[in-house]
PDB file of C-alpha atoms in Angstrom:
ATOM      1  CA  MET T  16      25.998   4.625  16.583  1.00 35.00           C
ATOM      2  CA  THR T  17      25.897   4.650  12.505  1.00 40.00           C
ATOM      3  CA  ALA T  18      22.045   4.911  11.436  1.00 43.00           C
ATOM      4  CA  PRO T  19      20.776   2.172   9.601  1.00 47.00           C
ATOM      5  CA  ASP T  20      20.839   2.898   5.846  1.00 45.00           C
ATOM      6  CA  TRP T  21      17.851   3.429   3.719  1.00 42.00           C
ATOM      7  CA  ASN T  22      15.498   0.428   2.615  1.00 49.00           C
ATOM      8  CA  PRO T  23      15.264   0.735  -0.957  1.00 49.00           C
ATOM      9  CA  GLU T  24      12.679  -1.658  -1.405  1.00 52.00           C
ATOM     10  CA  SER T  25      10.246  -0.119   1.533  1.00 50.00           C
ATOM     11  CA  TYR T  26      10.700   3.052  -0.344  1.00 46.00           C
ATOM     12  CA  ALA T  27      10.022   2.146  -3.810  1.00 53.00           C
ATOM     13  CA  ARG T  28       6.668   0.502  -2.624  1.00 64.00           C
ATOM     14  CA  TYR T  29       4.794   3.842  -3.219  1.00 70.00           C
ATOM     15  CA  ALA T  30       7.181   4.635  -6.456  1.00 75.00           C
ATOM     16  CA  ASP T  31       4.503   6.210  -8.306  1.00 84.00           C
ATOM     17  CA  LEU T  32       3.261   8.614  -6.088  1.00 87.00           C
ATOM     18  CA  ARG T  33       6.919   9.706  -5.222  1.00 82.00           C
ATOM     19  CA  LEU T  34       7.516  10.019  -8.801  1.00 91.00           C
ATOM     20  CA  ARG T  35       5.083  12.452 -10.072  1.00 94.00           C
ATOM     21  CA  PRO T  36       6.094  15.447  -7.978  1.00 96.00           C
ATOM     22  CA  ALA T  37       9.375  14.866  -9.670  1.00 96.00           C
ATOM     23  CA  THR T  38       7.743  14.961 -13.218  1.00 96.00           C
ATOM     24  CA  ASP T  39       5.565  18.184 -12.309  1.00 97.00           C
ATOM     25  CA  LEU T  40       9.221  19.955 -11.327  1.00 98.00           C
ATOM     26  CA  LEU T  41      11.080  18.641 -14.086  1.00 97.00           C
ATOM     27  CA  ALA T  42       7.964  20.119 -16.424  1.00 97.00           C
ATOM     28  CA  GLN T  43       8.865  23.603 -15.068  1.00 97.00           C
ATOM     29  CA  VAL T  44      12.344  23.818 -16.162  1.00 97.00           C
ATOM     30  CA  GLY T  45      13.293  24.850 -19.910  1.00 93.00           C
ATOM     31  CA  ALA T  46      16.320  25.064 -21.838  1.00 93.00           C
ATOM     32  CA  LEU T  47      19.533  24.656 -20.375  1.00 97.00           C
ATOM     33  CA  PRO T  48      23.136  25.905 -21.288  1.00 97.00           C
ATOM     34  CA  PRO T  49      26.182  23.353 -21.489  1.00 97.00           C
ATOM     35  CA  GLY T  50      26.975  20.852 -18.771  1.00 97.00           C
ATOM     36  CA  ASP T  51      25.981  18.279 -16.834  1.00 97.00           C
ATOM     37  CA  LEU T  52      23.139  17.589 -14.883  1.00 98.00           C
ATOM     38  CA  VAL T  53      23.272  16.441 -11.144  1.00 98.00           C
ATOM     39  CA  ASP T  54      20.336  14.493  -9.516  1.00 98.00           C
ATOM     40  CA  LEU T  55      21.289  15.575  -5.783  1.00 98.00           C
ATOM     41  CA  GLY T  56      19.810  12.850  -3.292  1.00 96.00           C
ATOM     42  CA  CYS T  57      18.970  10.537  -6.123  1.00 96.00           C
ATOM     43  CA  GLY T  58      17.782   7.800  -4.091  1.00 93.00           C
ATOM     44  CA  THR T  59      17.228   5.013  -6.359  1.00 93.00           C
ATOM     45  CA  GLY T  60      17.162   6.883  -9.561  1.00 95.00           C
ATOM     46  CA  ALA T  61      13.512   6.973  -9.708  1.00 92.00           C
ATOM     47  CA  ALA T  62      13.795  10.431 -11.608  1.00 95.00           C
ATOM     48  CA  ALA T  63      16.237   9.110 -13.745  1.00 95.00           C
ATOM     49  CA  ALA T  64      14.298   8.059 -16.705  1.00 94.00           C
ATOM     50  CA  ALA T  65      12.671  11.210 -17.032  1.00 95.00           C
ATOM     51  CA  LEU T  66      15.953  13.518 -16.814  1.00 96.00           C
ATOM     52  CA  ARG T  67      17.386  11.122 -19.694  1.00 94.00           C
ATOM     53  CA  ALA T  68      14.670  11.932 -22.126  1.00 94.00           C
ATOM     54  CA  ARG T  69      14.378  15.349 -21.479  1.00 94.00           C
ATOM     55  CA  TYR T  70      17.835  15.915 -21.853  1.00 95.00           C
ATOM     56  CA  LEU T  71      19.258  13.331 -24.184  1.00 92.00           C
ATOM     57  CA  ASP T  72      23.024  14.731 -25.036  1.00 91.00           C
ATOM     58  CA  ARG T  73      23.658  15.775 -21.171  1.00 95.00           C
ATOM     59  CA  ALA T  74      25.940  13.433 -18.531  1.00 97.00           C
ATOM     60  CA  LEU T  75      23.570  12.783 -15.902  1.00 98.00           C
ATOM     61  CA  LEU T  76      25.499  12.337 -12.601  1.00 98.00           C
ATOM     62  CA  GLY T  77      23.775  10.767  -9.383  1.00 97.00           C
ATOM     63  CA  LEU T  78      24.583  12.040  -5.750  1.00 97.00           C
ATOM     64  CA  ASP T  79      23.108  10.375  -2.507  1.00 96.00           C
ATOM     65  CA  ALA T  80      24.716   9.889   1.183  1.00 94.00           C
ATOM     66  CA  SER T  81      23.181   5.971   0.991  1.00 92.00           C
ATOM     67  CA  SER T  82      24.903   3.233  -0.499  1.00 94.00           C
ATOM     68  CA  ALA T  83      21.825   1.094  -0.683  1.00 93.00           C
ATOM     69  CA  MET T  84      20.168   3.686  -2.872  1.00 93.00           C
ATOM     70  CA  LEU T  85      22.953   4.137  -4.870  1.00 96.00           C
ATOM     71  CA  GLU T  86      23.129   0.624  -5.904  1.00 95.00           C
ATOM     72  CA  ARG T  87      19.783   0.415  -6.648  1.00 94.00           C
ATOM     73  CA  ALA T  88      20.165   3.886  -8.631  1.00 95.00           C
ATOM     74  CA  ALA T  89      22.776   2.100 -10.817  1.00 96.00           C
ATOM     75  CA  GLU T  90      20.362  -0.532 -11.910  1.00 95.00           C
ATOM     76  CA  THR T  91      18.711   2.144 -13.969  1.00 94.00           C
ATOM     77  CA  GLY T  92      21.794   2.541 -16.395  1.00 94.00           C
ATOM     78  CA  ALA T  93      20.937   6.072 -16.821  1.00 95.00           C
ATOM     79  CA  TYR T  94      23.998   7.690 -14.914  1.00 97.00           C
ATOM     80  CA  VAL T  95      27.493   8.137 -16.321  1.00 97.00           C
ATOM     81  CA  ALA T  96      28.769   8.287 -12.526  1.00 97.00           C
ATOM     82  CA  LEU T  97      27.254   7.950  -9.102  1.00 97.00           C
ATOM     83  CA  ILE T  98      28.626   9.532  -6.077  1.00 96.00           C
ATOM     84  CA  GLU T  99      27.962   8.702  -2.356  1.00 96.00           C
ATOM     85  CA  ALA T 100      28.456  11.954  -0.272  1.00 94.00           C
ATOM     86  CA  ASP T 101      27.055  14.153   2.207  1.00 93.00           C
ATOM     87  CA  LEU T 102      24.715  16.241   0.397  1.00 90.00           C
ATOM     88  CA  ARG T 103      26.203  19.612   2.576  1.00 89.00           C
ATOM     89  CA  ASP T 104      29.505  18.821   1.378  1.00 88.00           C
ATOM     90  CA  TRP T 105      29.650  18.146  -1.905  1.00 93.00           C
ATOM     91  CA  ALA T 106      30.848  20.638  -4.632  1.00 94.00           C
ATOM     92  CA  PRO T 107      30.932  19.402  -8.365  1.00 96.00           C
ATOM     93  CA  GLU T 108      34.160  19.509 -10.211  1.00 94.00           C
ATOM     94  CA  ARG T 109      32.707  21.509 -12.627  1.00 96.00           C
ATOM     95  CA  PRO T 110      29.694  23.830 -13.092  1.00 98.00           C
ATOM     96  CA  PRO T 111      26.826  21.822 -14.033  1.00 98.00           C
ATOM     97  CA  ALA T 112      23.858  23.209 -15.945  1.00 98.00           C
ATOM     98  CA  LEU T 113      21.361  21.545 -13.828  1.00 98.00           C
ATOM     99  CA  ILE T 114      21.122  20.747 -10.093  1.00 98.00           C
ATOM    100  CA  PHE T 115      17.839  19.010  -9.555  1.00 98.00           C
ATOM    101  CA  SER T 116      16.708  17.787  -6.624  1.00 98.00           C
ATOM    102  CA  ASN T 117      13.667  15.497  -5.605  1.00 96.00           C
ATOM    103  CA  ALA T 118      12.666  15.010  -1.927  1.00 95.00           C
ATOM    104  CA  ALA T 119      15.764  15.224  -0.508  1.00 95.00           C
ATOM    105  CA  LEU T 120      17.282  18.588   0.426  1.00 96.00           C
ATOM    106  CA  GLN T 121      14.099  18.286   3.705  1.00 94.00           C
ATOM    107  CA  TRP T 122      16.749  16.498   5.639  1.00 91.00           C
ATOM    108  CA  LEU T 123      19.060  19.508   5.915  1.00 94.00           C
ATOM    109  CA  GLY T 124      18.713  22.507   7.884  1.00 92.00           C
ATOM    110  CA  ASP T 125      19.869  26.012   7.101  1.00 95.00           C
ATOM    111  CA  HIS T 126      18.086  26.555   3.743  1.00 97.00           C
ATOM    112  CA  ALA T 127      19.070  30.423   3.578  1.00 97.00           C
ATOM    113  CA  ALA T 128      22.629  29.273   3.594  1.00 96.00           C
ATOM    114  CA  LEU T 129      22.075  26.146   1.184  1.00 97.00           C
ATOM    115  CA  MET T 130      19.898  26.958  -1.420  1.00 98.00           C
ATOM    116  CA  PRO T 131      22.077  29.951  -2.297  1.00 97.00           C
ATOM    117  CA  ARG T 132      25.264  28.093  -2.298  1.00 97.00           C
ATOM    118  CA  LEU T 133      24.030  25.560  -4.205  1.00 98.00           C
ATOM    119  CA  ALA T 134      23.078  28.020  -6.826  1.00 98.00           C
ATOM    120  CA  ALA T 135      26.693  29.247  -6.998  1.00 98.00           C
ATOM    121  CA  MET T 136      27.352  26.379  -8.105  1.00 98.00           C
ATOM    122  CA  LEU T 137      25.559  26.568 -11.424  1.00 98.00           C
ATOM    123  CA  ALA T 138      26.831  27.408 -14.897  1.00 98.00           C
ATOM    124  CA  PRO T 139      25.863  31.026 -16.397  1.00 98.00           C
ATOM    125  CA  GLY T 140      22.000  30.243 -17.144  1.00 98.00           C
ATOM    126  CA  GLY T 141      22.230  27.011 -15.286  1.00 98.00           C
ATOM    127  CA  VAL T 142      18.891  26.128 -13.139  1.00 98.00           C
ATOM    128  CA  LEU T 143      18.435  24.917  -9.605  1.00 98.00           C
ATOM    129  CA  ALA T 144      14.934  23.065  -9.583  1.00 98.00           C
ATOM    130  CA  VAL T 145      14.243  21.813  -5.714  1.00 98.00           C
ATOM    131  CA  GLN T 146      11.031  19.773  -4.647  1.00 98.00           C
ATOM    132  CA  MET T 147      10.302  19.126  -0.744  1.00 97.00           C
ATOM    133  CA  PRO T 148       7.690  17.697   0.989  1.00 96.00           C
ATOM    134  CA  ARG T 149       6.078  20.139   3.793  1.00 96.00           C
ATOM    135  CA  GLN T 150       4.065  18.309   5.687  1.00 95.00           C
ATOM    136  CA  TRP T 151       5.703  18.945   9.073  1.00 93.00           C
ATOM    137  CA  GLY T 152       2.423  20.057  10.894  1.00 93.00           C
ATOM    138  CA  ALA T 153       0.142  17.320   9.294  1.00 96.00           C
ATOM    139  CA  PRO T 154      -0.973  14.727  11.476  1.00 97.00           C
ATOM    140  CA  SER T 155       1.174  11.885   9.553  1.00 96.00           C
ATOM    141  CA  HIS T 156       4.306  13.570  10.573  1.00 95.00           C
ATOM    142  CA  ARG T 157       3.052  15.586  13.864  1.00 94.00           C
ATOM    143  CA  PHE T 158       1.991  12.285  15.371  1.00 96.00           C
ATOM    144  CA  LEU T 159       5.306  10.995  14.856  1.00 95.00           C
ATOM    145  CA  ARG T 160       7.273  13.820  17.009  1.00 93.00           C
ATOM    146  CA  ASP T 161       4.176  13.796  19.720  1.00 94.00           C
ATOM    147  CA  ILE T 162       3.820  10.308  20.319  1.00 95.00           C
ATOM    148  CA  ALA T 163       7.535   9.590  20.867  1.00 95.00           C
ATOM    149  CA  ALA T 164       7.638  12.273  22.897  1.00 93.00           C
ATOM    150  CA  ALA T 165       4.816  11.273  25.012  1.00 93.00           C
ATOM    151  CA  HIS T 166       5.871   7.651  24.942  1.00 94.00           C
ATOM    152  CA  PHE T 167       9.903   7.619  25.678  1.00 94.00           C
ATOM    153  CA  PRO T 168      10.218  11.139  28.024  1.00 90.00           C
ATOM    154  CA  GLY T 169      13.759  12.457  27.893  1.00 88.00           C
ATOM    155  CA  ARG T 170      14.443  10.766  24.656  1.00 89.00           C
ATOM    156  CA  PHE T 171      12.559  12.865  21.986  1.00 86.00           C
ATOM    157  CA  GLU T 172      11.989  16.590  21.617  1.00 76.00           C
ATOM    158  CA  PRO T 173       8.237  17.145  21.433  1.00 64.00           C
ATOM    159  CA  ASP T 174       8.621  19.343  18.631  1.00 62.00           C
ATOM    160  CA  SER T 175      11.013  21.703  16.844  1.00 68.00           C
ATOM    161  CA  SER T 176      10.911  23.662  13.630  1.00 77.00           C
ATOM    162  CA  SER T 177      11.069  22.380  10.203  1.00 86.00           C
ATOM    163  CA  PRO T 178      13.918  23.641   8.135  1.00 91.00           C
ATOM    164  CA  VAL T 179      10.993  23.560   4.772  1.00 96.00           C
ATOM    165  CA  ALA T 180      10.216  26.941   4.446  1.00 96.00           C
ATOM    166  CA  THR T 181       6.689  28.115   2.320  1.00 97.00           C
ATOM    167  CA  ALA T 182       7.256  28.533  -1.731  1.00 98.00           C
ATOM    168  CA  ALA T 183       6.853  32.504  -0.708  1.00 98.00           C
ATOM    169  CA  GLU T 184      10.004  32.193   1.958  1.00 98.00           C
ATOM    170  CA  TYR T 185      12.100  30.387  -1.070  1.00 98.00           C
ATOM    171  CA  TRP T 186      10.811  33.453  -3.408  1.00 98.00           C
ATOM    172  CA  ARG T 187      11.770  36.013  -1.330  1.00 98.00           C
ATOM    173  CA  MET T 188      15.069  34.186  -0.141  1.00 97.00           C
ATOM    174  CA  LEU T 189      16.516  33.422  -3.949  1.00 98.00           C
ATOM    175  CA  SER T 190      14.650  35.901  -6.205  1.00 97.00           C
ATOM    176  CA  GLY T 191      17.692  38.417  -6.179  1.00 97.00           C
ATOM    177  CA  LEU T 192      19.709  35.640  -7.677  1.00 98.00           C
ATOM    178  CA  GLY T 193      17.962  34.983 -10.702  1.00 98.00           C
ATOM    179  CA  ARG T 194      14.677  34.489 -12.579  1.00 98.00           C
ATOM    180  CA  ILE T 195      12.378  32.167 -10.110  1.00 98.00           C
ATOM    181  CA  LYS T 196       9.107  30.356 -10.013  1.00 98.00           C
ATOM    182  CA  ALA T 197       7.917  29.329  -6.338  1.00 98.00           C
ATOM    183  CA  TRP T 198       4.844  26.950  -5.771  1.00 98.00           C
ATOM    184  CA  GLU T 199       3.236  24.614  -3.472  1.00 98.00           C
ATOM    185  CA  THR T 200       0.520  21.748  -4.319  1.00 97.00           C
ATOM    186  CA  ASP T 201      -1.516  19.452  -2.412  1.00 97.00           C
ATOM    187  CA  TYR T 202      -1.393  16.180  -3.278  1.00 97.00           C
ATOM    188  CA  VAL T 203      -4.439  13.522  -2.520  1.00 97.00           C
ATOM    189  CA  GLN T 204      -2.784  10.604  -2.059  1.00 96.00           C
ATOM    190  CA  TYR T 205      -4.736   7.389  -2.330  1.00 97.00           C
ATOM    191  CA  LEU T 206      -2.846   4.612  -0.294  1.00 97.00           C
ATOM    192  CA  GLY T 207      -4.199   1.000  -0.792  1.00 96.00           C
ATOM    193  CA  PRO T 208      -4.921  -1.736   1.693  1.00 96.00           C
ATOM    194  CA  VAL T 209      -2.276  -2.819   3.730  1.00 96.00           C
ATOM    195  CA  THR T 210      -2.294  -6.460   5.534  1.00 95.00           C
ATOM    196  CA  GLU T 211      -0.904  -5.317   8.968  1.00 95.00           C
ATOM    197  CA  GLY T 212      -1.014  -1.331  10.639  1.00 96.00           C
ATOM    198  CA  HIS T 213      -2.645   1.974   8.975  1.00 97.00           C
ATOM    199  CA  PRO T 214      -1.988   2.587   5.058  1.00 97.00           C
ATOM    200  CA  VAL T 215      -0.320   5.845   6.001  1.00 97.00           C
ATOM    201  CA  ARG T 216       2.393   4.090   8.281  1.00 97.00           C
ATOM    202  CA  HIS T 217       3.883   2.294   5.623  1.00 94.00           C
ATOM    203  CA  PHE T 218       3.979   5.627   3.981  1.00 94.00           C
ATOM    204  CA  THR T 219       5.681   7.324   6.120  1.00 95.00           C
ATOM    205  CA  GLN T 220       8.159   4.328   7.414  1.00 92.00           C
ATOM    206  CA  SER T 221      10.139   4.500   4.838  1.00 85.00           C
ATOM    207  CA  THR T 222      10.945   8.094   5.087  1.00 88.00           C
ATOM    208  CA  ALA T 223       9.674  10.432   8.043  1.00 91.00           C
ATOM    209  CA  MET T 224       9.228   7.209  10.401  1.00 94.00           C
ATOM    210  CA  ARG T 225      13.094   6.291  10.139  1.00 91.00           C
ATOM    211  CA  PRO T 226      15.087   9.195  12.654  1.00 89.00           C
ATOM    212  CA  VAL T 227      12.167   7.727  15.486  1.00 93.00           C
ATOM    213  CA  ALA T 228      12.551   4.008  14.512  1.00 94.00           C
ATOM    214  CA  GLU T 229      16.328   3.958  14.307  1.00 92.00           C
ATOM    215  CA  ARG T 230      16.586   5.394  18.137  1.00 93.00           C
ATOM    216  CA  LEU T 231      14.056   2.269  19.155  1.00 95.00           C
ATOM    217  CA  ASP T 232      14.454  -1.541  20.516  1.00 95.00           C
ATOM    218  CA  ALA T 233      12.166  -4.077  18.770  1.00 95.00           C
ATOM    219  CA  ALA T 234       9.546  -3.560  22.101  1.00 97.00           C
ATOM    220  CA  GLU T 235       9.994   0.172  22.179  1.00 96.00           C
ATOM    221  CA  LEU T 236       9.126   0.172  18.355  1.00 96.00           C
ATOM    222  CA  ALA T 237       6.058  -2.255  18.548  1.00 96.00           C
ATOM    223  CA  GLN T 238       4.587   0.187  21.403  1.00 97.00           C
ATOM    224  CA  PHE T 239       5.441   3.315  19.081  1.00 97.00           C
ATOM    225  CA  LEU T 240       3.620   1.586  15.940  1.00 97.00           C
ATOM    226  CA  THR T 241       0.447   0.631  17.900  1.00 97.00           C
ATOM    227  CA  ALA T 242      -0.125   4.174  19.170  1.00 98.00           C
ATOM    228  CA  TYR T 243       0.850   5.519  15.896  1.00 97.00           C
ATOM    229  CA  ASP T 244      -1.573   3.169  13.821  1.00 97.00           C
ATOM    230  CA  THR T 245      -4.354   4.088  16.232  1.00 98.00           C
ATOM    231  CA  ALA T 246      -3.914   8.020  15.782  1.00 98.00           C
ATOM    232  CA  LEU T 247      -3.790   7.952  12.117  1.00 98.00           C
ATOM    233  CA  ALA T 248      -7.009   5.715  12.348  1.00 98.00           C
ATOM    234  CA  ALA T 249      -8.778   8.853  13.470  1.00 98.00           C
ATOM    235  CA  ALA T 250      -6.886  11.415  11.313  1.00 98.00           C
ATOM    236  CA  TYR T 251      -7.251   9.228   7.936  1.00 98.00           C
ATOM    237  CA  PRO T 252     -10.198   7.170   8.360  1.00 98.00           C
ATOM    238  CA  ILE T 253      -9.954   3.885   6.501  1.00 98.00           C
ATOM    239  CA  LEU T 254     -11.971   3.603   3.171  1.00 98.00           C
ATOM    240  CA  PRO T 255     -14.409   0.656   2.620  1.00 98.00           C
ATOM    241  CA  ASP T 256     -11.891  -1.026   0.189  1.00 97.00           C
ATOM    242  CA  GLY T 257      -9.406  -1.088   3.606  1.00 97.00           C
ATOM    243  CA  GLY T 258      -7.295   1.997   2.168  1.00 98.00           C
ATOM    244  CA  ALA T 259      -7.060   5.725   2.998  1.00 98.00           C
ATOM    245  CA  LEU T 260      -6.637   9.055   1.506  1.00 98.00           C
ATOM    246  CA  MET T 261      -3.676  10.614   2.817  1.00 98.00           C
ATOM    247  CA  PRO T 262      -3.240  14.771   1.424  1.00 97.00           C
ATOM    248  CA  PHE T 263       0.284  15.778   1.243  1.00 97.00           C
ATOM    249  CA  ARG T 264       1.574  19.167   0.607  1.00 97.00           C
ATOM    250  CA  ARG T 265       5.251  19.604  -1.214  1.00 98.00           C
ATOM    251  CA  VAL T 266       7.252  22.640  -2.245  1.00 98.00           C
ATOM    252  CA  PHE T 267       8.714  23.624  -5.547  1.00 98.00           C
ATOM    253  CA  PHE T 268      10.946  26.139  -6.492  1.00 98.00           C
ATOM    254  CA  VAL T 269      13.263  26.507  -9.867  1.00 98.00           C
ATOM    255  CA  LEU T 270      15.873  29.114  -9.945  1.00 98.00           C
ATOM    256  CA  GLU T 271      17.536  30.541 -13.222  1.00 98.00           C
ATOM    257  CA  VAL T 272      20.721  31.927 -12.647  1.00 97.00           C
TER     258      VAL T 272
END
């Protein structure tokens, strides 16, 4: 069965919170050699305007596995080409100056092989700039796995390791390939009130919840959401205005080859 495509409207609901890490990452990218820019896992094109503004004379290519996201990215008018492809198999036609990936590569495994392979695609002096959530052990994400395993035994693994490593591990993994900066940041995200359910659930349902939700029927999903909302209320107390605070950790690195 083909998994449901991404929902651009749901993903864009928290566009400002999702854009800030992208601009924080871009701020650490310096001068580039000749070549194109690749927005790897571009989604709806959230980072396109910032990339275009920073490098006005460069061709910007967007790559994503979701046709729905690429349709929305096309509306930005920022890309010279949009490519639908599996990020694991893609290779550029010519070496790019920058491969920029904001919150996409956490969906792929074996980073010890993936990241050096991407770095090898770059033009000499090119840059690989990556940001990924590292929220695997936080309640928002841990509850997804634990509740699914408890309510639907045998259908979900109770736990498994995340492909996303620490900043120090990426530094050690890639330091032999060039100059690298690596860091982690905790963002304290304010999520406003919602009409139904918990605010944190509305943040995760368009991303981290997808692998669970797409395997449940309507009745099972309702059961799951009730349990998830209850658990979230204990971990992320509702504020007087109906919103909630959600600390969110992200890992970054910028490698110049």
